mmCIF file of C-alpha atoms in Angstrom:
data_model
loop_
_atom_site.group_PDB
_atom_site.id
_atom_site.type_symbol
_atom_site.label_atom_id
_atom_site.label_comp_id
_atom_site.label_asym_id
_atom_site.label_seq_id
_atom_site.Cartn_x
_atom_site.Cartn_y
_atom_site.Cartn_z
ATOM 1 C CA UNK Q 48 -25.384 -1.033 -6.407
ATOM 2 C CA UNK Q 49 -26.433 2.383 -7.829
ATOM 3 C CA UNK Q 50 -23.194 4.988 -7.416
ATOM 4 C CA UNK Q 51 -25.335 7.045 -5.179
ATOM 5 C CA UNK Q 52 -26.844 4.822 -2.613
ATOM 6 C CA UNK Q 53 -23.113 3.328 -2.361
ATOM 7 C CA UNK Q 54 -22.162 6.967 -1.688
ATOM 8 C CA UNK Q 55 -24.876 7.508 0.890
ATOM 9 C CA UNK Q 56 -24.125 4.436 2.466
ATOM 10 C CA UNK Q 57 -20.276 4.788 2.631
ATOM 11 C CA UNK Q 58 -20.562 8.213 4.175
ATOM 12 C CA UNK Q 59 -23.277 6.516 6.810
ATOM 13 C CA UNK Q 60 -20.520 4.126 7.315
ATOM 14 C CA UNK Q 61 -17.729 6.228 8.130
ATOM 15 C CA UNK Q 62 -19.937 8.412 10.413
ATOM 16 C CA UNK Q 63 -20.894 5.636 12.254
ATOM 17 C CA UNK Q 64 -17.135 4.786 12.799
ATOM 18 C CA UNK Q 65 -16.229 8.507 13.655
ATOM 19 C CA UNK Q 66 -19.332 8.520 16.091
ATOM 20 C CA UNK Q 67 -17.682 4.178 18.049
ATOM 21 C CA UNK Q 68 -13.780 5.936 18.236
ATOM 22 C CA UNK Q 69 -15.129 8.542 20.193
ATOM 23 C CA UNK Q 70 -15.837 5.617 22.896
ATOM 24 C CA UNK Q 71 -13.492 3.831 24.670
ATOM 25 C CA UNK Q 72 -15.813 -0.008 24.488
ATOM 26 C CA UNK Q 73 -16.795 0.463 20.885
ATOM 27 C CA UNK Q 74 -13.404 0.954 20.250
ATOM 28 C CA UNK Q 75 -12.335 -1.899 21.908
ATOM 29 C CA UNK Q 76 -15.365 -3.911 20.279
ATOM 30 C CA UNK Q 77 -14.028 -2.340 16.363
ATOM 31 C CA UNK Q 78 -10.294 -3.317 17.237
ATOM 32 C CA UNK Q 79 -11.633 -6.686 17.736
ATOM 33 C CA UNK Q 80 -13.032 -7.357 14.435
ATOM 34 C CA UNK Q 81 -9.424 -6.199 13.178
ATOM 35 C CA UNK Q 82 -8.604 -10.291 13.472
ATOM 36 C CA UNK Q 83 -11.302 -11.301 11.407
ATOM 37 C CA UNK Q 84 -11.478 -7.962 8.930
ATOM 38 C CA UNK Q 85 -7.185 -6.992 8.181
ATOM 39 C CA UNK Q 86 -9.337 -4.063 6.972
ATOM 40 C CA UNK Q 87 -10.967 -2.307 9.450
ATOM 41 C CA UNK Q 88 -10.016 0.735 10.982
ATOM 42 C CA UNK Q 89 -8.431 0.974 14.077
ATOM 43 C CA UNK Q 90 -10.563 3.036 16.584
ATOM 44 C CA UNK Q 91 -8.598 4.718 19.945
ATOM 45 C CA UNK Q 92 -10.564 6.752 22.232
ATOM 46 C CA UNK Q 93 -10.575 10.555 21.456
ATOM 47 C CA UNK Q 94 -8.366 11.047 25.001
ATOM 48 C CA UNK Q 95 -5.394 9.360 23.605
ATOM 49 C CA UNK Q 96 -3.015 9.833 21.119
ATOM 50 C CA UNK Q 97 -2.687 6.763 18.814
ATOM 51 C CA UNK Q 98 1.087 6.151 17.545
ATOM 52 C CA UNK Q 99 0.217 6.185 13.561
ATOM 53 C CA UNK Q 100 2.025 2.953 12.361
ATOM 54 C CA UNK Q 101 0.425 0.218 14.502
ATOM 55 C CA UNK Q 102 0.371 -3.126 11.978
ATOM 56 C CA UNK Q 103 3.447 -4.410 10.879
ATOM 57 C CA UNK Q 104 3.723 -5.973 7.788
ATOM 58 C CA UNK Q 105 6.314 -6.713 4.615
ATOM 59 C CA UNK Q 106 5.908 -7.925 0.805
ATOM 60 C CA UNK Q 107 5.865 -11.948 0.537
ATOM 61 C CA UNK Q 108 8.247 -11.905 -1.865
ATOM 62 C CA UNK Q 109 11.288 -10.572 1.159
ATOM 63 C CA UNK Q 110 11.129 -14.207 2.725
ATOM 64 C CA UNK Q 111 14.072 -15.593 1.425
ATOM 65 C CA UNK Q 112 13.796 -18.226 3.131
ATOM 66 C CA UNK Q 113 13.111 -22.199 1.351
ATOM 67 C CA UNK Q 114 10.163 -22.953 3.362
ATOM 68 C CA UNK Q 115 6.380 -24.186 2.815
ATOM 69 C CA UNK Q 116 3.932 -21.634 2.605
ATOM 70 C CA UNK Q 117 2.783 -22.777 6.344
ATOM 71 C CA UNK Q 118 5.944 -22.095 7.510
ATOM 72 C CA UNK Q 119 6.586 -19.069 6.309
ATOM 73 C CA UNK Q 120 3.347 -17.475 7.948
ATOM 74 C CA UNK Q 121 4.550 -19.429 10.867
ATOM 75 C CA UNK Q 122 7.661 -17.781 10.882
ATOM 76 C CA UNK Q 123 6.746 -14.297 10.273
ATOM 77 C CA UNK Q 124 4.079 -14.747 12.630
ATOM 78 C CA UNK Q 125 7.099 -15.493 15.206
ATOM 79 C CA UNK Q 126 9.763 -12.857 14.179
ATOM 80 C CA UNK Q 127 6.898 -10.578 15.198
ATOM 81 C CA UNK Q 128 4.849 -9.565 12.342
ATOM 82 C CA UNK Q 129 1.428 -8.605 11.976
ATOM 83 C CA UNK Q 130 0.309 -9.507 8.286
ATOM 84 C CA UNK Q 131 1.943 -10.415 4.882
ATOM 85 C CA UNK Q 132 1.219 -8.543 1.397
ATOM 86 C CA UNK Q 133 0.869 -10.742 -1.761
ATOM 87 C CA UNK Q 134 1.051 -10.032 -5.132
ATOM 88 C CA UNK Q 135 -2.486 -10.815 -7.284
ATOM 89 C CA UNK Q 136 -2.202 -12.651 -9.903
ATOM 90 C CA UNK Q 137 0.118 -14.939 -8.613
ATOM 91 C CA UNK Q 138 1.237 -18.961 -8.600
ATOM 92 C CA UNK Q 139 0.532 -19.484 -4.581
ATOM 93 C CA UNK Q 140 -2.823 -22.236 -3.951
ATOM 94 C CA UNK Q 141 -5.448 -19.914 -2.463
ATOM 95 C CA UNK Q 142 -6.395 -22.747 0.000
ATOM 96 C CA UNK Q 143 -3.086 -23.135 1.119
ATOM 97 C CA UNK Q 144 -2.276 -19.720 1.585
ATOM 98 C CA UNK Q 145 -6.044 -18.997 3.790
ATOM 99 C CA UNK Q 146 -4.820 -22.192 6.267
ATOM 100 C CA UNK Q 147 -1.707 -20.352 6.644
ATOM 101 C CA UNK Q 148 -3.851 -17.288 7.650
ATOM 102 C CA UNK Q 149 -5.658 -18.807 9.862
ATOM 103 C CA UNK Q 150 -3.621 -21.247 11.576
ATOM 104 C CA UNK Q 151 -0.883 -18.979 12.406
ATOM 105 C CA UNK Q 152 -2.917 -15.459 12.712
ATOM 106 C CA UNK Q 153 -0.823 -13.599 10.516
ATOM 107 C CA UNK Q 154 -3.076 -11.437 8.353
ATOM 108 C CA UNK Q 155 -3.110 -10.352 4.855
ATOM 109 C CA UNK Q 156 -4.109 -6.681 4.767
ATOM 110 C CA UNK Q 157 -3.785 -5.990 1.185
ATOM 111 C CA UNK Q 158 -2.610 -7.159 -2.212
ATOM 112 C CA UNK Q 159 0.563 -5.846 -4.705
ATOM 113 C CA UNK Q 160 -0.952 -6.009 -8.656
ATOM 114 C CA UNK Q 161 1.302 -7.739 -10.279
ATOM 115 C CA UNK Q 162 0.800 -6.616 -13.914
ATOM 116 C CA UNK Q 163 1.058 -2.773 -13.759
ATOM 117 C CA UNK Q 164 4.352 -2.899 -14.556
ATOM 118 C CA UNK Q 165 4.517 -5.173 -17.736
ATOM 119 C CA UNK Q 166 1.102 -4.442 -18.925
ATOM 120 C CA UNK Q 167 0.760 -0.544 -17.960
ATOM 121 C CA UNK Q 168 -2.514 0.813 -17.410
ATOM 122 C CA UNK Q 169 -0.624 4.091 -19.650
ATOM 123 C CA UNK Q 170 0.006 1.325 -22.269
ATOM 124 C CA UNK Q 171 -0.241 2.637 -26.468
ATOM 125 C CA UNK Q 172 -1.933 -0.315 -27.069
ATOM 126 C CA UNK Q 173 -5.524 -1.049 -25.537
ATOM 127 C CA UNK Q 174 -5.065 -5.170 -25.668
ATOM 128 C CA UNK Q 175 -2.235 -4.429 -22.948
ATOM 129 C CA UNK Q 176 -4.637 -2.060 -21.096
ATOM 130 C CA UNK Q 177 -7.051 -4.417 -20.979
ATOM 131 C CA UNK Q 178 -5.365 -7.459 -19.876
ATOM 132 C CA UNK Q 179 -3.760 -5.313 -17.285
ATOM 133 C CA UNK Q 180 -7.522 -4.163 -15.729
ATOM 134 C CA UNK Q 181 -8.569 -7.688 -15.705
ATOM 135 C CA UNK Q 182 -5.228 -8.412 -13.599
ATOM 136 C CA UNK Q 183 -6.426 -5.634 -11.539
ATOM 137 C CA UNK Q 184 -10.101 -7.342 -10.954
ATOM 138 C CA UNK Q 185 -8.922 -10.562 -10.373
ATOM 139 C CA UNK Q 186 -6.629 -9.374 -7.491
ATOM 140 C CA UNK Q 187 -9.528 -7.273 -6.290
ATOM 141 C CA UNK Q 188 -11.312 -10.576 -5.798
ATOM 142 C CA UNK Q 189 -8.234 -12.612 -4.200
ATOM 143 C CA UNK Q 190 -7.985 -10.085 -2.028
ATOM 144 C CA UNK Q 191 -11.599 -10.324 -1.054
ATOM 145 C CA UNK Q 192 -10.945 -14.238 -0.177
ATOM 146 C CA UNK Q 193 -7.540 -13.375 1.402
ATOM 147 C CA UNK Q 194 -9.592 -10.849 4.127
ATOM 148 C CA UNK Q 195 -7.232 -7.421 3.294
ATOM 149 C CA UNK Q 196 -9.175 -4.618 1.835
ATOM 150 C CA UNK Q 197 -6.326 -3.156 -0.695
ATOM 151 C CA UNK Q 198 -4.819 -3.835 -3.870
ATOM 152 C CA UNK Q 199 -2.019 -1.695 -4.537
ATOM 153 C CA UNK Q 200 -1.660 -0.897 -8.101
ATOM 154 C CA UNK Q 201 0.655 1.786 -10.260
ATOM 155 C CA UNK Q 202 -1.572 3.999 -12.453
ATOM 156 C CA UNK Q 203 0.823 4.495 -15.278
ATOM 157 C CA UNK Q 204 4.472 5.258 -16.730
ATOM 158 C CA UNK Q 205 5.264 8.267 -18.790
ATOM 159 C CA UNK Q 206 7.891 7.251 -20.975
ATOM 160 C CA UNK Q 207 9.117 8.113 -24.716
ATOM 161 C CA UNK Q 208 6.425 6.533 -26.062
ATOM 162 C CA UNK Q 209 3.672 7.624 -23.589
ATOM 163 C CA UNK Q 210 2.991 11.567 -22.470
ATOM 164 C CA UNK Q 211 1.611 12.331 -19.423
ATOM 165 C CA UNK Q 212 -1.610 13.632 -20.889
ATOM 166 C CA UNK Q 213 -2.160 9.986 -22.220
ATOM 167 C CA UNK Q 214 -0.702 8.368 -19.013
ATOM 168 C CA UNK Q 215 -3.459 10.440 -17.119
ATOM 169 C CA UNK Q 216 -6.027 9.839 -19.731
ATOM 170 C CA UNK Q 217 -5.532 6.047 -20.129
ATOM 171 C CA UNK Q 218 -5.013 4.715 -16.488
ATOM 172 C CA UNK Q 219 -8.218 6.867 -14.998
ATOM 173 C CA UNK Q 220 -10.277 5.368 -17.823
ATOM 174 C CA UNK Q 221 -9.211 1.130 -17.379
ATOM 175 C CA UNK Q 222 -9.656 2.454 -12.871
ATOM 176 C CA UNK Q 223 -13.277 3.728 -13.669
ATOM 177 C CA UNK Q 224 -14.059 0.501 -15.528
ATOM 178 C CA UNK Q 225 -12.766 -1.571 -12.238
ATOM 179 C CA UNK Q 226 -14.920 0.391 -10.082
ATOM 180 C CA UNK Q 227 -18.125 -1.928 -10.180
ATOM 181 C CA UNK Q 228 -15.754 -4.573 -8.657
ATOM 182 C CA UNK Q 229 -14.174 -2.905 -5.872
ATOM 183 C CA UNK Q 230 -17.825 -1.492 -5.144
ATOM 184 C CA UNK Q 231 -18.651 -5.911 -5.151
ATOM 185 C CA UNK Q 232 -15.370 -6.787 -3.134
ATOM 186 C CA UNK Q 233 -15.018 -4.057 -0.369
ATOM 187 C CA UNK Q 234 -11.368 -3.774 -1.656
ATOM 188 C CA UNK Q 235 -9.816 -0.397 -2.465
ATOM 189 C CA UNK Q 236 -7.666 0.320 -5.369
ATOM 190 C CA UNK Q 237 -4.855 2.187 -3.749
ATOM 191 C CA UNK Q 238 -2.653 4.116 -6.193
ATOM 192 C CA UNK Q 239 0.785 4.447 -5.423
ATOM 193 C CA UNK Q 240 3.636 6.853 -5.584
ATOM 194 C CA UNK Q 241 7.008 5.206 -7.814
ATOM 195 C CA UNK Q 242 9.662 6.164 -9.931
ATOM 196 C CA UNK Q 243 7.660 6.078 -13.415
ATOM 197 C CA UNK Q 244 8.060 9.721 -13.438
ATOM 198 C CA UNK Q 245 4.126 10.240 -13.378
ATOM 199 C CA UNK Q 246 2.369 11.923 -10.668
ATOM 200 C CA UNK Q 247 5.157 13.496 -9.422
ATOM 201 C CA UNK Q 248 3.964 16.021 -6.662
ATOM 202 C CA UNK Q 249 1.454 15.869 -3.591
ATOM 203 C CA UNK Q 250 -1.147 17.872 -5.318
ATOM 204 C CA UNK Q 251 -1.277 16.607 -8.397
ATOM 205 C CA UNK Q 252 -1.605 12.930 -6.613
ATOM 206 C CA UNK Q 253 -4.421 14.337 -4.440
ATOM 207 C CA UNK Q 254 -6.267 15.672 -7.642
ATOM 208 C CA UNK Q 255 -5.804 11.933 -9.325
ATOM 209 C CA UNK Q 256 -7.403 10.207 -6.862
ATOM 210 C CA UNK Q 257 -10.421 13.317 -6.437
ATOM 211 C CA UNK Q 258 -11.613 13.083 -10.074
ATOM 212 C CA UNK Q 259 -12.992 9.609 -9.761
ATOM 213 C CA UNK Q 260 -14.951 11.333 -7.310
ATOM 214 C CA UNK Q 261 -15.391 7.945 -5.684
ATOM 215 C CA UNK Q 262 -14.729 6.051 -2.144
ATOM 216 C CA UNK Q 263 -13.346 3.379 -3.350
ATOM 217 C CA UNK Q 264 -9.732 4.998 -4.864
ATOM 218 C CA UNK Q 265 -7.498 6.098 -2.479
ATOM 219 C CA UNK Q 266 -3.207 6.175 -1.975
ATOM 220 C CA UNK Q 267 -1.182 3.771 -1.091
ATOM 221 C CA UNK Q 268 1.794 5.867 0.180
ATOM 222 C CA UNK Q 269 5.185 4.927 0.111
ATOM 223 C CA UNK Q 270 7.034 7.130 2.219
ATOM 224 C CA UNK Q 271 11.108 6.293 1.095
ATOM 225 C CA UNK Q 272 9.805 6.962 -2.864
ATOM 226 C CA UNK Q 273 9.195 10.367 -2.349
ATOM 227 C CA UNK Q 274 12.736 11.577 -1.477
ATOM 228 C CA UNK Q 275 13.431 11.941 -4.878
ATOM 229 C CA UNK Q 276 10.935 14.775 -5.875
ATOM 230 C CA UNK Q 277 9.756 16.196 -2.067
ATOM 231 C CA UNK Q 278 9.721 15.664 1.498
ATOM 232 C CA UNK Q 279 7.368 12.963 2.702
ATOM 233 C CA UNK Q 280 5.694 15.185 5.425
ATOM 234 C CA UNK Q 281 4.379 17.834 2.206
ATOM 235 C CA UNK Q 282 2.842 14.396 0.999
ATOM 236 C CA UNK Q 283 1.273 13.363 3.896
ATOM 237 C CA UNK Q 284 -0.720 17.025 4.740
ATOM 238 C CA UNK Q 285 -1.807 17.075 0.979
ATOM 239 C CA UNK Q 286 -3.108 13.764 0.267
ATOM 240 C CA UNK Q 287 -4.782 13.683 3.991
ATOM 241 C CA UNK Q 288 -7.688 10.976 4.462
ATOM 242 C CA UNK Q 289 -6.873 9.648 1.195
ATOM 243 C CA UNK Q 290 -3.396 7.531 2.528
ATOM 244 C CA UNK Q 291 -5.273 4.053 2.698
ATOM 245 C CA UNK Q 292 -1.732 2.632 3.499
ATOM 246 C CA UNK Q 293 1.964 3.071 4.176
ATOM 247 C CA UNK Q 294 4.935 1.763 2.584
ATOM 248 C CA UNK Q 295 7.830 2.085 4.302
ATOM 249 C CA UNK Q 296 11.505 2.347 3.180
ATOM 250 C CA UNK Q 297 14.970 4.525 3.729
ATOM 251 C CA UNK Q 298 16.635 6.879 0.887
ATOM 252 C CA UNK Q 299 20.269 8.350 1.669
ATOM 253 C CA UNK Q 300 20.796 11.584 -0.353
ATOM 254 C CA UNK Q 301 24.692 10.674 -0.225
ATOM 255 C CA UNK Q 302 24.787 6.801 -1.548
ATOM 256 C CA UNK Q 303 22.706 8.677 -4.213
ATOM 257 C CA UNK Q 304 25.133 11.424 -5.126
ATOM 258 C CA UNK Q 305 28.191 9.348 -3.972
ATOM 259 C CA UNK Q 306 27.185 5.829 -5.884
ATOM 260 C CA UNK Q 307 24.247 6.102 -8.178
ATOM 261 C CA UNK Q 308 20.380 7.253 -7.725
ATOM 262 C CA UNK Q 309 18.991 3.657 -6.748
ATOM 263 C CA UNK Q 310 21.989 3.348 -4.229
ATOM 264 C CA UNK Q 311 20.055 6.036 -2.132
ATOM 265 C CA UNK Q 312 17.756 3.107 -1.007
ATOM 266 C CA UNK Q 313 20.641 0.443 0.375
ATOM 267 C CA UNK Q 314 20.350 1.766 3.176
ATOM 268 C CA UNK Q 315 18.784 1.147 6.526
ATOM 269 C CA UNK Q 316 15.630 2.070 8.396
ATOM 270 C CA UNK Q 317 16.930 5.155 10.767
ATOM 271 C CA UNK Q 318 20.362 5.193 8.865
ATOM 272 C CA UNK Q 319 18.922 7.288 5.532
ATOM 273 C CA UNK Q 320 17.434 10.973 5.098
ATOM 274 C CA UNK Q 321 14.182 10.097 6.249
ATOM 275 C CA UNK Q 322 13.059 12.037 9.155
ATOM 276 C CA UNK Q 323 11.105 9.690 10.631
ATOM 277 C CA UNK Q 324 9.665 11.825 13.672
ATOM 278 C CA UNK Q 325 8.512 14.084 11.389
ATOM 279 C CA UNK Q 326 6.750 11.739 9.183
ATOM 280 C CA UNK Q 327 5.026 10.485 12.279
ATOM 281 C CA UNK Q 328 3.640 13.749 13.720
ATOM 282 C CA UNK Q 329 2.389 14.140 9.664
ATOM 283 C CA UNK Q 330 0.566 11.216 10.213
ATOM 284 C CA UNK Q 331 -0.639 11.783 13.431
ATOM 285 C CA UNK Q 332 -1.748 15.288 12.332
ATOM 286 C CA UNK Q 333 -3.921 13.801 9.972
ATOM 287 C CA UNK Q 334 -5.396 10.988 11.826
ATOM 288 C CA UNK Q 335 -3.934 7.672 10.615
ATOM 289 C CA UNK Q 336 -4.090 4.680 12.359
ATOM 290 C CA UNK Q 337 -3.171 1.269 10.676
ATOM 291 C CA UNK Q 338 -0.695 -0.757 8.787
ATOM 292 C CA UNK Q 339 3.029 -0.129 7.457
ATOM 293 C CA UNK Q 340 4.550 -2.578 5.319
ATOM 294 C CA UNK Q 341 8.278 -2.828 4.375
ATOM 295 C CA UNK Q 342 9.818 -3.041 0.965
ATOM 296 C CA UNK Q 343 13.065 -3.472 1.371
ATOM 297 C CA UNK Q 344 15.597 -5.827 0.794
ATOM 298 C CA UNK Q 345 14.626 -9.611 2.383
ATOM 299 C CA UNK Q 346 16.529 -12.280 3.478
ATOM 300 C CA UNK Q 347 16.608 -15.274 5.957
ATOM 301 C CA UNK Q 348 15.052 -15.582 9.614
ATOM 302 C CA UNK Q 349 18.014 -13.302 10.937
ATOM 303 C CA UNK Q 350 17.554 -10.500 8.001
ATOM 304 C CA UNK Q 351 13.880 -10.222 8.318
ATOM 305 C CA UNK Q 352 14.366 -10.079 12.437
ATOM 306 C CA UNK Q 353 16.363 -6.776 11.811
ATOM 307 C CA UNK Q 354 13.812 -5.333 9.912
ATOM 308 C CA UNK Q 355 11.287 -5.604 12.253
ATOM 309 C CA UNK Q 356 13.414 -4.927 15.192
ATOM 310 C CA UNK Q 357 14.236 -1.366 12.456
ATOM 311 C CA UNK Q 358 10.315 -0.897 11.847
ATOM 312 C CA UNK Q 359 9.869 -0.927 15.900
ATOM 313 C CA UNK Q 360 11.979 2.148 15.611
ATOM 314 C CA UNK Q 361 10.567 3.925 13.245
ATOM 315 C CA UNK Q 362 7.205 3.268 14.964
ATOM 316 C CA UNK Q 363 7.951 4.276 17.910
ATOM 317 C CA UNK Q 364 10.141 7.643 16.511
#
C-alpha cells in the first residue's frame, strides 16, 4: 500500500470511529467486535465518562503455575482476567495457544518482542540489528494470528559502547524498515519506556515516535518505570493519543533509598508512590479507553488472584 493512501485511509478510519462513539448503538455495536478484534477501540457514548483502564491483562510469563497451555487460559480466564500478553518469538505451538483463545475467551491484545534486549535495535554491530528487526516482523505477524494489534518492543540501550546519538540513529532506522509489515498486519509497534537510560523524558519520547511521521508507531506506556526520571501524569499529557497501551506496576521511593534502586518495585499495587488517582484523571483527560496489563511479580492461582483483586483498585482509583 502506497504511504499516502494508508495515511488517507487511517485518518478516514479514525474519523469514522470518532463520528460511532458519539452514539450510544454504534458504540455498543464497536464494543462488540472487541471479542473478535482484542484491538479495537472501545467506544462510550459522549454523555459518560469512561473509567480509562477497562481490559485487564498480565505477561504470560507471571503464571507460575505447572499447567497446560489450556489450562492456563482457563484459569486466568477464571481468576478474572481479560487477555494474556505473549512474548514473539517464542517456543509456545501457535495452534495450541489460538484453541486456548478461543475456547476459554481470554484474549491476546498484544505481543512482548522478545529479542530487544539481547539483540538491541542500538546494537554496534548491524548482523545483531538485523536479526533483532526480523524478531520484530515475525512477532508482528504472530500477533496478527493471535488477534492483538501490538507488539511491544524497546527501541534501544545507551550504554558504554553505544551513545545516544547512535541509539537514536540505529533503532529509528531497523523501525522504518518494519514499517511495510505492520502496514500488512494491522499491528502497531509500540515503543516503550525502561530503564536503558534512553529516552528518558516525556518530550523527547513524544518526538521519537513523531519523526516516523507514521500511524503505525505509537507508546506502549508503562506507568511504574517512570518514577525514576518523572511523574507518570507529565507522561501521560505529553505523549497524548500516542499511549497505544498501559503497563502497570508500583515503585516505592523508600525500598529504593532504604534497600537498593530495583527494590523500589517489590512493592504492591496501592502500597508504592504511585498516585494512582492522578494517573487516572491523566488518562481520562486525554481520552483513553482500553487495556492495562501487569508486570509484576507472578505466582500460583492465589498470587495472581491478588493481583487482579490490586488492579480492580487501581481501576477503579
Amino acid at each position: 500500500m502506497q504511504r499516502r493512501n494508508f495515511l488517507k485511509n487511517s485518518a478516514l478510519a479514525a474519523t469514522g470511529v470518532a463520528v460511532g462513539a458519539a452514539t450510544v448503538g454504534t458504540a455498543s455495536a464497536a464494543n462488540a467486535s472487541v471479542l473478535t478484534n482484542p484491538g479495537s477501540p472501545i467506544l462510550t457514548p459522549a454523555s459518560s465518562l469512561a473509567r480509562p483502564m477497562v481490559k485487564k491483562s498480565l505477561m504470560w510469563g507471571m503464571v507460575k503455575e505447572d499447567l497446560s497451555v489450556m489450562d492456563k487460559f482457563k484459569l486466568l480466564k477464571d481468576l478474572g482476567y481479560d487477555g494474556v500478553e505473549l512474548d514473539s518469538p517464542d517456543k509456545l505451538d501457535m495452534k495450541e495457544v489460538l484453541a486456548a483463545r478461543d475456547k476459554t475467551g481470554l484474549l491476546i491484545p498484544g505481543t512482548v518482542n522478545s529479542m530487544h534486549w539481547k539483540l538491541p535495535l542500538s546494537d554496534p554491530d548491524p548482523k545483531k540489528r538485523e536479526e533483532c528487526a526480523k524478531s520484530i516482523e515475525k512477532a508482528l505477524w504472530d500477533t496478527k494470528e493471535y488477534g492483538g494489534n501490538t507488539v511491544l518492543v524497546v527501541p534501544g540501550v545507551v550504554n558504554a559502547t553505544v551513545t545516544y546519538g547512535e541509539a537514536y540513529e540505529r533503532s529509528q532506522a531497523e523501525i522504518r524498515k518494519l514499517l511495510p509489515i505492520a502496514e500488512k498486519t494491522g499491528v502497531k509497534i509500540a515503543i516503550e519506556n525502561v530503564w536503558n537510560q534512553f529516552l528518558l523524558s516525556p518530550l523527547e519520547a513524544a518526538k521519537y515516535v513523531d519523526d516516523f511521521k507514521h500511524p503505525m508507531v505509537g507508546w506502549y506506556f508503562d506507568v511504574g518505570n517512570v518514577l525514576r526520571y518523572s511523574w507518570p501524569a507529565s507522561w501521560i499529557e505529553a505523549l497524548n493519543k500516542r499511549i497505544l497501551k498501559l503497563h502497570l506496576k508500583e515503585f516505592s521511593f523508600k525500598k529504593q533509598n532504604d534497600l537498593g534502586l530495583w527494590k523500589g518495585f517489590d512493592v504492591e499495587f496501592m502500597e508504592g508512590d504511585n498516585n494512582w488517582p492522578e494517573v487516572n484523571k491523566a488518562l481520562q483527560k486525554i481520552g483513553y479507553s482500553g487495556w492495562a496489563s501487569a508486570e509484576v511479580a507472578g505466582g500460583d492461582r492465589k498470587r495472581l488472584l491478588t493481583i487482579r483483586e490490586k488492579m480492580d483498585e487501581v481501576f477503579k482509583a
